[in-house]
Short mmCIF file of C-alpha atoms (C1' of nucleotides) in Angstrom, two decimals:
data_model
loop_
_atom_site.label_atom_id
_atom_site.label_comp_id
_atom_site.label_asym_id
_atom_site.label_seq_id
_atom_site.Cartn_x
_atom_site.Cartn_y
_atom_site.Cartn_z
CA UNK P 1 -63.93 82.12 -4.85
CA UNK P 2 -65.86 79.00 -3.33
CA UNK P 3 -69.06 79.28 -1.18
CA UNK P 4 -69.92 77.02 1.81
CA UNK P 5 -72.82 75.11 1.51
CA UNK P 6 -74.37 76.60 4.49
CA UNK P 7 -78.11 75.94 5.18
CA UNK P 8 -78.64 75.23 1.80
CA UNK P 9 -79.90 71.58 1.22
CA UNK P 10 -81.10 70.14 -1.79
CA UNK P 11 -85.29 70.18 -2.28
CA UNK P 12 -85.58 67.98 -5.69
CA UNK P 13 -83.77 65.74 -7.97
CA UNK P 14 -83.34 66.21 -11.90
CA UNK P 15 -85.80 63.83 -12.81
CA UNK P 16 -87.91 65.37 -10.18
CA UNK P 17 -88.48 68.55 -12.26
CA UNK P 18 -91.22 68.38 -13.93
CA UNK P 19 -93.49 70.90 -16.22
CA UNK P 20 -96.48 70.41 -13.98
CA UNK P 21 -94.50 72.28 -11.13
CA UNK P 22 -94.26 75.85 -13.25
CA UNK P 23 -93.28 78.44 -10.97
CA UNK P 24 -92.61 76.25 -7.92
CA UNK P 25 -89.05 77.28 -6.13
CA UNK P 26 -86.28 74.63 -5.23
CA UNK P 27 -82.99 73.73 -5.09
CA UNK P 28 -80.72 71.58 -6.89
CA UNK P 29 -77.72 70.61 -6.23
CA UNK P 30 -75.31 69.21 -8.87
CA UNK P 31 -71.77 69.40 -11.14
CA UNK P 32 -71.62 71.57 -14.44
CA UNK P 33 -72.50 68.83 -17.43
CA UNK P 34 -72.19 71.62 -20.40
CA UNK P 35 -72.19 75.12 -20.45
CA UNK P 36 -73.92 77.24 -23.72
CA UNK P 37 -73.46 81.05 -23.78
CA UNK P 38 -75.34 82.80 -26.69
CA UNK P 39 -74.34 86.06 -25.50
CA UNK P 40 -77.93 87.39 -23.78
CA UNK P 41 -78.78 84.10 -22.61
CA UNK P 42 -76.71 81.26 -20.94
CA UNK P 43 -78.35 77.62 -20.84
CA UNK P 44 -76.45 75.76 -18.55
CA UNK P 45 -76.84 71.96 -18.14
CA UNK P 46 -76.93 70.64 -14.09
CA UNK P 47 -76.49 66.89 -13.57
CA UNK P 48 -77.38 64.94 -10.93
CA UNK P 49 -76.95 61.48 -9.36
CA UNK P 50 -79.47 59.95 -12.46
CA UNK P 51 -80.65 63.61 -14.23
CA UNK P 52 -79.74 65.99 -16.15
CA UNK P 53 -82.13 69.94 -16.00
CA UNK P 54 -81.56 72.83 -17.83
CA UNK P 55 -80.87 76.08 -16.15
CA UNK P 56 -81.99 78.57 -18.44
CA UNK P 57 -80.39 82.25 -17.51
CA UNK P 58 -81.99 85.26 -20.00
CA UNK P 59 -79.83 88.45 -19.22
CA UNK P 60 -82.87 90.33 -18.51
CA UNK P 61 -84.03 87.99 -16.14
CA UNK P 62 -81.79 87.45 -13.99
CA UNK P 63 -79.61 89.85 -11.67
CA UNK P 64 -76.45 90.92 -13.89
CA UNK P 65 -74.14 89.30 -10.90
CA UNK P 66 -75.48 86.20 -11.01
CA UNK P 67 -75.19 86.48 -15.03
CA UNK P 68 -71.77 87.63 -14.57
CA UNK P 69 -71.26 84.70 -12.02
CA UNK P 70 -73.08 82.13 -13.98
CA UNK P 71 -70.85 83.22 -17.29
CA UNK P 72 -67.70 82.24 -15.19
CA UNK P 73 -68.52 78.52 -14.33
CA UNK P 74 -66.38 75.70 -15.44
CA UNK P 75 -67.71 72.55 -16.65
CA UNK P 76 -67.79 70.18 -13.85
CA UNK P 77 -67.68 72.31 -11.08
CA UNK P 78 -70.42 71.73 -8.65
CA UNK P 79 -72.74 74.13 -7.64
CA UNK P 80 -75.99 74.78 -5.48
CA UNK P 81 -78.56 76.71 -7.09
CA UNK P 82 -82.26 77.63 -6.31
CA UNK P 83 -84.44 78.90 -8.67
CA UNK P 84 -87.97 78.44 -10.28
CA UNK P 85 -89.37 76.10 -12.61
CA UNK P 86 -90.24 77.44 -15.88
CA UNK P 87 -92.45 75.14 -17.83
CA UNK P 88 -90.89 76.07 -21.59
CA UNK P 89 -91.53 73.91 -25.30
CA UNK P 90 -88.47 75.54 -26.08
CA UNK P 91 -86.61 73.29 -23.22
CA UNK P 92 -85.45 69.85 -22.76
CA UNK P 93 -88.30 67.36 -21.33
CA UNK P 94 -90.13 70.84 -21.88
CA UNK P 95 -89.15 72.39 -18.30
CA UNK P 96 -86.63 74.42 -17.12
CA UNK P 97 -85.27 76.13 -14.51
CA UNK P 98 -84.45 80.39 -13.99
CA UNK P 99 -82.17 80.70 -11.39
CA UNK P 100 -82.17 83.33 -8.64
CA UNK P 101 -79.11 82.48 -6.78
CA UNK P 102 -76.08 80.31 -6.94
CA UNK P 103 -73.18 79.05 -5.05
CA UNK P 104 -70.14 77.39 -6.17
CA UNK P 105 -69.34 74.93 -3.87
CA UNK P 106 -66.21 73.72 -5.60
CA UNK P 107 -64.06 74.65 -8.58
CA UNK P 108 -63.11 72.03 -10.95
CA UNK P 109 -59.67 72.41 -12.53
CA UNK P 110 -59.56 72.21 -16.83
CA UNK P 111 -58.81 70.63 -18.60
CA UNK P 112 -60.52 67.00 -17.60
CA UNK P 113 -59.07 64.02 -17.76
CA UNK P 114 -61.74 62.52 -20.26
CA UNK P 115 -64.80 64.06 -21.34
CA UNK P 116 -67.93 63.00 -19.22
CA UNK P 117 -70.83 64.11 -21.88
CA UNK P 118 -69.09 61.33 -24.13
CA UNK P 119 -68.42 63.65 -26.90
CA UNK P 120 -65.46 61.50 -27.65
CA UNK P 121 -64.68 58.85 -25.88
CA UNK P 122 -62.15 57.63 -23.68
CA UNK P 123 -60.63 54.13 -23.68
CA UNK P 124 -61.45 52.20 -20.74
CA UNK P 125 -57.39 52.26 -19.46
CA UNK P 126 -58.13 55.91 -19.54
CA UNK P 127 -61.67 55.81 -17.72
CA UNK P 128 -60.44 53.33 -14.73
CA UNK P 129 -57.73 55.87 -14.16
CA UNK P 130 -60.41 58.56 -13.43
CA UNK P 131 -63.22 56.52 -12.78
CA UNK P 132 -64.44 58.49 -10.12
CA UNK P 133 -64.73 61.19 -13.42
CA UNK P 134 -66.34 57.97 -15.31
CA UNK P 135 -68.50 57.22 -13.26
CA UNK P 136 -70.45 60.71 -13.30
CA UNK P 137 -71.71 59.22 -16.78
CA UNK P 138 -75.37 57.76 -16.41
CA UNK P 139 -74.19 54.93 -18.73
CA UNK P 140 -71.36 53.95 -16.33
CA UNK P 141 -73.07 54.56 -13.04
CA UNK P 142 -76.84 52.74 -13.86
CA UNK P 143 -73.95 49.52 -14.09
CA UNK P 144 -73.82 49.65 -10.73
CA UNK P 145 -77.16 50.69 -9.82
CA UNK P 146 -78.44 47.24 -11.12
CA UNK P 147 -75.74 45.67 -9.46
CA UNK P 148 -76.67 47.37 -6.13
CA UNK P 149 -80.42 46.03 -6.99
CA UNK P 150 -79.53 42.56 -8.12
CA UNK P 151 -77.54 41.89 -4.70
CA UNK P 152 -80.73 43.74 -2.73
CA UNK P 153 -82.87 41.33 -4.82
CA UNK P 154 -80.30 38.42 -4.02
CA UNK P 155 -80.10 38.86 0.12
CA UNK P 156 -84.60 39.54 0.15
CA UNK P 157 -85.09 35.87 -1.64
CA UNK P 158 -82.39 34.05 0.39
CA UNK P 159 -83.76 35.83 4.02
CA UNK P 160 -87.03 35.38 2.72
CA UNK P 161 -86.27 31.69 2.89
CA UNK P 162 -85.17 31.70 6.16
CA UNK P 163 -80.80 32.23 4.97
CA UNK P 164 -78.76 33.38 7.84
CA UNK P 165 -76.01 35.49 6.37
CA UNK P 166 -72.26 34.54 7.62
CA UNK P 167 -68.85 36.07 7.82
CA UNK P 168 -65.89 34.18 6.43
CA UNK P 169 -62.65 34.98 6.81
CA UNK P 170 -60.61 36.17 4.08
CA UNK P 171 -56.98 35.51 5.72
CA UNK P 172 -56.09 31.69 5.60
CA UNK P 173 -53.66 29.23 6.49
CA UNK P 174 -53.01 27.31 3.55
CA UNK P 175 -54.83 24.64 2.96
CA UNK P 176 -56.38 25.29 0.15
CA UNK P 177 -59.01 23.28 -2.14
CA UNK P 178 -56.04 22.81 -5.11
CA UNK P 179 -56.90 24.26 -8.39
CA UNK P 180 -56.32 28.13 -8.46
CA UNK P 181 -53.23 30.00 -7.70
CA UNK P 182 -53.58 32.20 -4.28
CA UNK P 183 -52.24 35.51 -2.86
CA UNK P 184 -49.27 34.89 -0.43
CA UNK P 185 -49.34 37.81 2.52
CA UNK P 186 -47.29 38.02 5.81
CA UNK P 187 -49.22 37.11 9.01
CA UNK P 188 -46.86 38.24 11.61
CA UNK P 189 -43.96 35.78 11.29
CA UNK P 190 -46.16 33.07 9.61
CA UNK P 191 -47.17 33.14 5.68
CA UNK P 192 -50.93 32.94 5.21
CA UNK P 193 -53.08 33.42 1.89
CA UNK P 194 -56.03 35.46 0.68
CA UNK P 195 -58.78 33.02 0.53
CA UNK P 196 -59.81 31.75 -2.71
CA UNK P 197 -63.59 31.13 -1.84
CA UNK P 198 -65.71 31.04 1.14
CA UNK P 199 -65.87 26.80 0.53
CA UNK P 200 -64.58 25.42 3.21
CA UNK P 201 -66.07 27.31 5.92
CA UNK P 202 -69.46 27.61 4.76
CA UNK P 203 -69.20 23.64 4.64
CA UNK P 204 -68.42 23.53 8.24
CA UNK P 205 -71.01 25.83 8.81
CA UNK P 206 -72.93 22.41 7.84
CA UNK P 207 -72.08 21.00 10.88
CA UNK P 208 -73.57 23.18 13.17
CA UNK P 209 -77.19 23.24 12.94
CA UNK P 210 -77.64 26.46 10.85
CA UNK P 211 -78.56 24.32 8.22
CA UNK P 212 -79.04 27.45 5.25
CA UNK P 213 -76.38 29.55 5.13
CA UNK P 214 -75.01 32.52 2.58
CA UNK P 215 -72.44 34.66 2.03
CA UNK P 216 -71.54 38.04 -0.31
CA UNK P 217 -68.23 38.45 -0.36
CA UNK P 218 -65.12 39.27 -1.76
CA UNK P 219 -63.29 36.20 -3.14
CA UNK P 220 -58.96 36.19 -4.80
CA UNK P 221 -57.65 34.56 -7.44
CA UNK P 222 -53.77 34.90 -7.94
CA UNK P 223 -54.33 33.42 -11.83
CA UNK P 224 -52.02 35.45 -14.25
CA UNK P 225 -55.08 35.40 -16.71
CA UNK P 226 -55.91 38.30 -18.89
CA UNK P 227 -59.77 37.79 -20.46
CA UNK P 228 -62.82 39.93 -20.69
CA UNK P 229 -63.91 37.72 -17.98
CA UNK P 230 -61.40 37.48 -15.43
CA UNK P 231 -60.53 39.24 -11.99
CA UNK P 232 -57.92 38.57 -9.28
CA UNK P 233 -60.87 40.36 -6.94
CA UNK P 234 -64.64 39.58 -7.50
CA UNK P 235 -67.79 38.90 -5.63
CA UNK P 236 -69.12 35.69 -5.01
CA UNK P 237 -72.56 34.84 -3.84
CA UNK P 238 -72.07 32.15 -1.62
CA UNK P 239 -74.62 29.20 -0.40
CA UNK P 240 -74.88 26.49 1.16
CA UNK P 241 -77.86 23.95 2.34
CA UNK P 242 -77.67 21.01 4.65
CA UNK P 243 -80.19 18.18 4.22
CA UNK P 244 -80.30 18.57 0.30
CA UNK P 245 -78.70 17.45 -2.83
CA UNK P 246 -77.58 19.12 -5.78
CA UNK P 247 -81.03 19.09 -7.60
CA UNK P 248 -82.47 21.04 -4.48
CA UNK P 249 -80.04 23.46 -5.19
CA UNK P 250 -80.10 24.19 -8.46
CA UNK P 251 -83.98 24.58 -8.36
CA UNK P 252 -82.66 27.37 -5.53
CA UNK P 253 -80.03 28.77 -7.96
CA UNK P 254 -82.23 29.02 -11.00
CA UNK P 255 -85.04 30.39 -8.54
CA UNK P 256 -82.92 32.80 -7.05
CA UNK P 257 -81.32 34.13 -10.18
CA UNK P 258 -84.87 34.19 -12.44
CA UNK P 259 -86.21 36.41 -9.21
CA UNK P 260 -83.54 39.25 -9.67
CA UNK P 261 -83.80 39.37 -13.24
CA UNK P 262 -87.20 40.27 -12.55
CA UNK P 263 -86.52 42.55 -9.88
CA UNK P 264 -83.99 44.34 -11.96
CA UNK P 265 -86.52 44.71 -14.54
CA UNK P 266 -89.13 45.79 -12.31
CA UNK P 267 -86.88 48.08 -10.86
CA UNK P 268 -84.14 49.44 -13.34
CA UNK P 269 -85.86 50.48 -15.83
CA UNK P 270 -84.54 54.10 -16.24
CA UNK P 271 -81.20 52.41 -15.66
CA UNK P 272 -81.54 49.94 -18.53
CA UNK P 273 -83.06 52.19 -20.66
CA UNK P 274 -80.06 54.41 -20.26
CA UNK P 275 -77.73 51.77 -21.45
CA UNK P 276 -80.17 50.25 -23.67
CA UNK P 277 -80.68 47.11 -22.33
CA UNK P 278 -84.08 44.83 -22.83
CA UNK P 279 -83.89 42.74 -19.74
CA UNK P 280 -86.15 39.29 -20.49
CA UNK P 281 -87.20 37.29 -17.86
CA UNK P 282 -85.55 33.89 -17.70
CA UNK P 283 -88.73 31.16 -17.41
CA UNK P 284 -87.75 28.43 -15.03
CA UNK P 285 -87.27 25.56 -14.97
CA UNK P 286 -83.70 26.64 -17.16
CA UNK P 287 -82.71 23.68 -20.06
CA UNK P 288 -80.79 21.47 -18.15
CA UNK P 289 -77.82 19.37 -20.42
CA UNK P 290 -75.62 16.53 -19.01
CA UNK P 291 -71.44 16.94 -19.55
CA UNK P 292 -72.18 14.29 -21.44
CA UNK P 293 -74.43 15.97 -24.21
CA UNK P 294 -72.38 18.93 -24.33
CA UNK P 295 -69.36 17.02 -25.35
CA UNK P 296 -71.93 15.33 -28.22
CA UNK P 297 -73.15 19.14 -29.06
CA UNK P 298 -69.40 20.54 -29.36
CA UNK P 299 -68.08 18.26 -31.19
CA UNK P 300 -71.59 18.49 -33.70
CA UNK P 301 -70.83 22.39 -33.66
CA UNK P 302 -67.19 21.41 -35.06
CA UNK P 303 -65.85 22.06 -32.09
CA UNK P 304 -63.27 19.21 -30.89
CA UNK P 305 -63.76 18.39 -27.32
CA UNK P 306 -62.88 14.70 -25.80
CA UNK P 307 -64.64 13.08 -23.20
CA UNK P 308 -63.09 14.26 -19.81
CA UNK P 309 -62.08 17.92 -20.53
CA UNK P 310 -63.37 20.73 -19.04
CA UNK P 311 -64.88 23.07 -21.73
CA UNK P 312 -62.11 24.93 -23.69
CA UNK P 313 -62.98 28.52 -24.66
CA UNK P 314 -63.55 27.57 -27.99
CA UNK P 315 -66.42 24.68 -26.75
CA UNK P 316 -68.11 27.67 -24.46
CA UNK P 317 -68.51 29.61 -27.74
CA UNK P 318 -70.15 26.89 -29.51
CA UNK P 319 -72.90 26.34 -26.47
CA UNK P 320 -72.72 30.13 -26.77
CA UNK P 321 -74.16 29.88 -30.19
CA UNK P 322 -76.60 26.57 -29.45
CA UNK P 323 -78.25 27.79 -26.13
CA UNK P 324 -79.57 31.30 -25.80
CA UNK P 325 -80.22 31.73 -22.60
CA UNK P 326 -79.34 30.18 -18.52
CA UNK P 327 -78.77 26.21 -18.92
CA UNK P 328 -77.17 24.21 -16.22
CA UNK P 329 -74.55 21.76 -17.44
CA UNK P 330 -74.49 18.86 -14.78
CA UNK P 331 -72.68 15.56 -14.05
CA UNK P 332 -69.65 16.57 -14.83
CA UNK P 333 -66.72 13.70 -14.72
CA UNK P 334 -65.39 13.52 -11.19
CA UNK P 335 -61.85 14.14 -12.71
CA UNK P 336 -62.15 17.88 -13.30
CA UNK P 337 -63.96 18.41 -10.41
CA UNK P 338 -62.39 19.65 -6.84
CA UNK P 339 -62.10 16.56 -3.79
CA UNK P 340 -65.35 18.12 -2.13
CA UNK P 341 -67.91 17.46 -4.70
CA UNK P 342 -69.97 14.16 -4.10
CA UNK P 343 -69.53 11.27 -6.55
CA UNK P 344 -72.45 9.22 -7.98
CA UNK P 345 -73.19 6.28 -5.98
CA UNK P 346 -73.65 4.21 -8.60
CA UNK P 347 -71.24 5.64 -11.27
CA UNK P 348 -68.28 7.87 -9.72
CA UNK P 349 -66.54 8.35 -12.52
CA UNK P 350 -69.29 10.77 -12.46
CA UNK P 351 -70.38 13.60 -10.39
CA UNK P 352 -72.80 15.09 -8.93
CA UNK P 353 -72.00 18.29 -9.78
CA UNK P 354 -73.35 21.20 -12.16
CA UNK P 355 -72.46 24.65 -13.95
CA UNK P 356 -74.55 27.67 -14.37
CA UNK P 357 -74.14 28.95 -17.89
CA UNK P 358 -75.76 32.02 -19.50
CA UNK P 359 -74.73 31.60 -23.55
CA UNK P 360 -70.73 31.00 -23.61
CA UNK P 361 -70.74 32.33 -19.55
CA UNK P 362 -70.16 30.10 -16.63
CA UNK P 363 -71.22 32.03 -13.59
CA UNK P 364 -72.38 29.41 -11.09
CA UNK P 365 -70.66 26.13 -10.36
CA UNK P 366 -72.18 23.84 -7.20
CA UNK P 367 -72.56 20.40 -6.78
CA UNK P 368 -73.46 18.02 -3.58
CA UNK P 369 -70.88 17.64 -1.75
CA UNK P 370 -69.13 14.78 0.10
CA UNK P 371 -70.48 14.66 3.93
CA UNK P 372 -68.67 11.45 4.53
CA UNK P 373 -65.25 12.00 6.41
CA UNK P 374 -63.40 8.59 4.93
CA UNK P 375 -64.52 9.41 1.83
CA UNK P 376 -63.18 12.97 1.03
CA UNK P 377 -59.92 11.90 2.97
CA UNK P 378 -59.87 9.38 0.27
CA UNK P 379 -60.86 12.05 -2.59
CA UNK P 380 -58.31 14.49 -1.17
CA UNK P 381 -55.71 11.77 -1.44
CA UNK P 382 -56.79 10.99 -5.01
CA UNK P 383 -56.43 15.23 -5.66
CA UNK P 384 -52.63 14.57 -4.92
CA UNK P 385 -53.23 16.77 -1.98
CA UNK P 386 -52.37 16.04 1.79
CA UNK P 387 -55.15 15.19 4.51
CA UNK P 388 -53.19 15.90 7.27
CA UNK P 389 -53.35 20.15 6.27
CA UNK P 390 -56.99 19.77 6.35
CA UNK P 391 -57.37 18.48 9.83
CA UNK P 392 -59.35 21.42 10.89
CA UNK P 393 -61.93 21.02 8.17
CA UNK P 394 -61.96 17.18 8.52
CA UNK P 395 -63.03 17.12 11.73
CA UNK P 396 -66.03 19.27 11.22
CA UNK P 397 -67.07 15.79 9.63
CA UNK P 398 -66.26 13.58 12.37
CA UNK P 399 -69.35 14.42 14.51
CA UNK P 400 -72.49 14.62 12.63
CA UNK P 401 -71.78 16.59 9.41
CA UNK P 402 -75.14 16.01 7.47
CA UNK P 403 -75.74 15.31 3.53
CA UNK P 404 -75.16 19.03 2.19
CA UNK P 405 -75.12 20.82 -1.10
CA UNK P 406 -74.27 24.60 -2.70
CA UNK P 407 -73.23 27.11 -4.88
CA UNK P 408 -70.92 29.93 -5.95
CA UNK P 409 -72.57 32.54 -8.15
CA UNK P 410 -70.01 35.48 -9.43
CA UNK P 411 -71.25 38.19 -8.85
CA UNK P 412 -69.97 40.61 -11.78
CA UNK P 413 -70.46 38.13 -14.23
CA UNK P 414 -73.88 37.53 -12.91
CA UNK P 415 -73.97 41.65 -13.71
CA UNK P 416 -72.63 41.33 -16.78
CA UNK P 417 -75.44 39.28 -18.02
CA UNK P 418 -77.55 41.67 -16.48
CA UNK P 419 -76.49 44.57 -18.42
CA UNK P 420 -74.78 43.36 -21.37
CA UNK P 421 -71.23 44.51 -20.56
CA UNK P 422 -68.49 42.37 -22.57
CA UNK P 423 -65.96 43.68 -20.37
CA UNK P 424 -66.12 42.12 -16.40
CA UNK P 425 -64.52 45.31 -15.58
CA UNK P 426 -67.23 47.50 -16.56
CA UNK P 427 -69.07 45.88 -13.62
CA UNK P 428 -66.34 46.56 -10.91
CA UNK P 429 -65.83 49.93 -9.64
CA UNK P 430 -61.91 49.08 -8.98
CA UNK P 431 -60.75 46.02 -10.74
CA UNK P 432 -57.96 44.17 -9.88
CA UNK P 433 -56.84 42.26 -12.86
CA UNK P 434 -53.03 41.23 -14.09
CA UNK P 435 -51.60 44.54 -14.10
CA UNK P 436 -53.92 46.82 -12.07
CA UNK P 437 -53.57 47.61 -8.68
CA UNK P 438 -54.72 51.28 -8.44
CA UNK P 439 -56.65 52.95 -8.05
"C1'" G G 1 -47.27 32.09 -19.46
"C1'" C G 2 -47.37 31.89 -25.17
"C1'" C G 3 -49.29 35.13 -29.76
"C1'" C G 4 -50.62 39.07 -32.23
"C1'" U G 5 -51.38 44.80 -32.23
"C1'" G G 6 -50.37 48.98 -30.68
"C1'" G G 7 -48.30 53.38 -27.54
"C1'" U G 8 -49.17 60.66 -31.44
"C1'" G G 9 -52.01 67.36 -27.38
"C1'" G G 10 -56.44 66.30 -21.90
"C1'" U G 11 -59.27 62.94 -24.38
"C1'" G G 12 -60.03 60.26 -29.42
"C1'" U G 13 -57.18 59.94 -33.81
"C1'" A G 14 -54.34 60.44 -39.11
"C1'" G G 15 -49.59 59.89 -40.84
"C1'" G G 16 -45.47 54.76 -41.41
"C1'" G G 17 -37.20 58.01 -43.51
"C1'" G G 18 -36.65 64.46 -45.30
"C1'" C G 19 -42.74 69.25 -42.29
"C1'" U G 20 -44.18 74.54 -39.73
"C1'" A G 21 -47.52 66.58 -37.42
"C1'" U G 22 -53.45 65.69 -39.66
"C1'" C G 23 -58.82 66.33 -38.00
"C1'" A G 24 -62.66 66.23 -34.13
"C1'" U G 25 -63.38 67.50 -29.16
"C1'" G G 26 -61.45 70.00 -25.46
"C1'" U G 27 -59.04 74.32 -22.85
"C1'" G G 28 -58.19 79.85 -23.07
"C1'" G G 29 -60.33 84.44 -25.32
"C1'" G G 30 -64.13 87.24 -28.50
"C1'" C G 31 -69.30 87.74 -31.17
"C1'" C G 32 -74.26 85.97 -30.88
"C1'" U G 33 -80.86 85.93 -26.28
"C1'" G G 34 -83.67 79.87 -27.35
"C1'" U G 35 -79.39 76.20 -27.13
"C1'" C G 36 -80.16 70.94 -26.88
"C1'" G G 37 -73.33 66.98 -30.32
"C1'" A G 38 -75.42 75.21 -30.43
"C1'" G G 39 -72.94 78.38 -34.22
"C1'" C G 40 -69.08 81.62 -36.01
"C1'" C G 41 -63.97 83.77 -35.22
"C1'" C G 42 -58.66 83.95 -32.77
"C1'" A G 43 -55.41 81.40 -29.89
"C1'" C G 44 -53.25 76.92 -26.63
"C1'" G G 45 -51.86 72.06 -26.50
"C1'" A G 46 -48.58 65.76 -28.59
"C1'" C G 47 -44.42 62.18 -31.13
"C1'" U G 48 -43.76 56.20 -24.05
"C1'" C G 49 -38.78 55.17 -22.53
"C1'" G G 50 -33.52 53.96 -23.48
"C1'" G G 51 -29.64 52.51 -27.50
"C1'" G G 52 -28.55 51.64 -32.57
"C1'" U G 53 -28.76 52.61 -38.33
"C1'" U G 54 -28.69 56.94 -41.22
"C1'" C G 55 -26.35 62.81 -43.63
"C1'" A G 56 -31.50 62.66 -41.70
"C1'" A G 57 -36.11 58.72 -37.00
"C1'" A G 58 -42.70 60.51 -34.86
"C1'" U G 59 -41.68 56.56 -38.88
"C1'" C G 60 -36.44 51.20 -39.60
"C1'" C G 61 -34.22 47.85 -36.18
"C1'" C G 62 -32.66 46.03 -30.53
"C1'" G G 63 -34.31 46.40 -25.09
"C1'" G G 64 -37.56 48.05 -21.16
"C1'" C G 65 -42.01 50.24 -19.59
"C1'" C G 66 -47.18 50.37 -20.57
"C1'" A G 67 -51.99 49.32 -22.99
"C1'" G G 68 -55.48 46.73 -26.02
"C1'" G G 69 -57.11 41.71 -28.11
"C1'" G G 70 -56.96 36.14 -28.78
"C1'" C G 71 -55.08 31.58 -25.80
"C1'" G G 72 -53.93 29.04 -21.95
"C1'" C G 73 -54.25 28.87 -16.67
"C1'" C G 74 -59.30 29.32 -13.78
"C1'" A G 75 -62.52 26.69 -6.28
#
RNA sequence: GCCCUGGUGGUGUAGGGGCUAUCAUGUGGGCCUGUCGAGCCCACGACUCGGGUUCAAAUCCCGGCCAGGGCGCCA
């Protein structure tokens, strides 16, 4: 029933087929999006990675064998079609293909687990179960083309500034930074964990003279959260810079973010149009608010927030009402930031840490780090952690650790900002959340 | 982890003690030479699982499983 690819190769994608190619022969390959059989004429919609082309088969213009073959096609089957471009005002986009030969490369079973034409919208749970089919929808795969472009832009930007891409282990012995829960795993006869962040490793790289490093890699959090903005496996864009303070890396971060948005806007026009997003390139520098100012702002919005508390969801939402785009929150209380964050030398109650927000969503956090060994030990103790379990990390601070600063940016949350996705799961091919471990 | 809501054909839904279970889409078949959410005709296909109440349960009660939302937790 099905035929082999043989020596046929695609000559064009759908989006490349234009009316001025009239009479040109070409070969298209893709999926049957829709079939409209009118009896004496059949319209096929052939969909490929970013477009749809109409294949028009009038019974008088194509052979009866081919006409019968086309009549028997089923939605979502994979086909290769050789044909001629026909300019036509009656066709969508002013152009259609008159088929001459067809190869059925693979038949799709029926019924489909969801409708790729989106006449009936499936729920996210159904869509994730059949993600391969869901991703055939241009509205869905556009998100991943945008995410890809954003990551590409981030790499270009950092490489241009002579950053070195590093890879740090994801299998780690405990020595947790604290805060989050870790996923325990079996490492031969020992217990180990999946890494919550490359934090301790990228800091150790500061003692190597590599000076400017970045890593784009998965991070794992075993929190039982169940929200539209949390994942148990996410991609973190992590940066660490030696001989720098928090202000230096805030500038780096805002320039990188603005650059990525500009790049996506310039290179993903069709994808943005497909998902109906009008991107605005933010002006730099981004507004900078102190944590204390945020407390006042939130309270003035009628949401109770005491100085010293981390932002509640209600507080974030209140900020989202006041602030429209990207902004920094700096000068956080030391108490609610991790041990490796540098306290302000004049007022150690306040830290040299910042978060980057987009409206009500935290997308990045960073800081000037503690580079002094004894202060670091003191900070570890004050967080109720045992310095002994950080020996290998702490040693790197005893033989020449320069001052340094850095941040981590959540790739999925940033993608939410770029695409307007309301659910972070929309920005991951195969999301891992509290309940989902497959596919 | 807490709170709320829900689970009905492949998909998305209506129905809330007494049916042959609604509609759309789809699927299979038929008609139709300009469809573009094609149209028309015929057919197909479903009450999350277990227990209970009742003459009678998709519907009410209890429990499990699964899902959606909110919050908490979240370097």
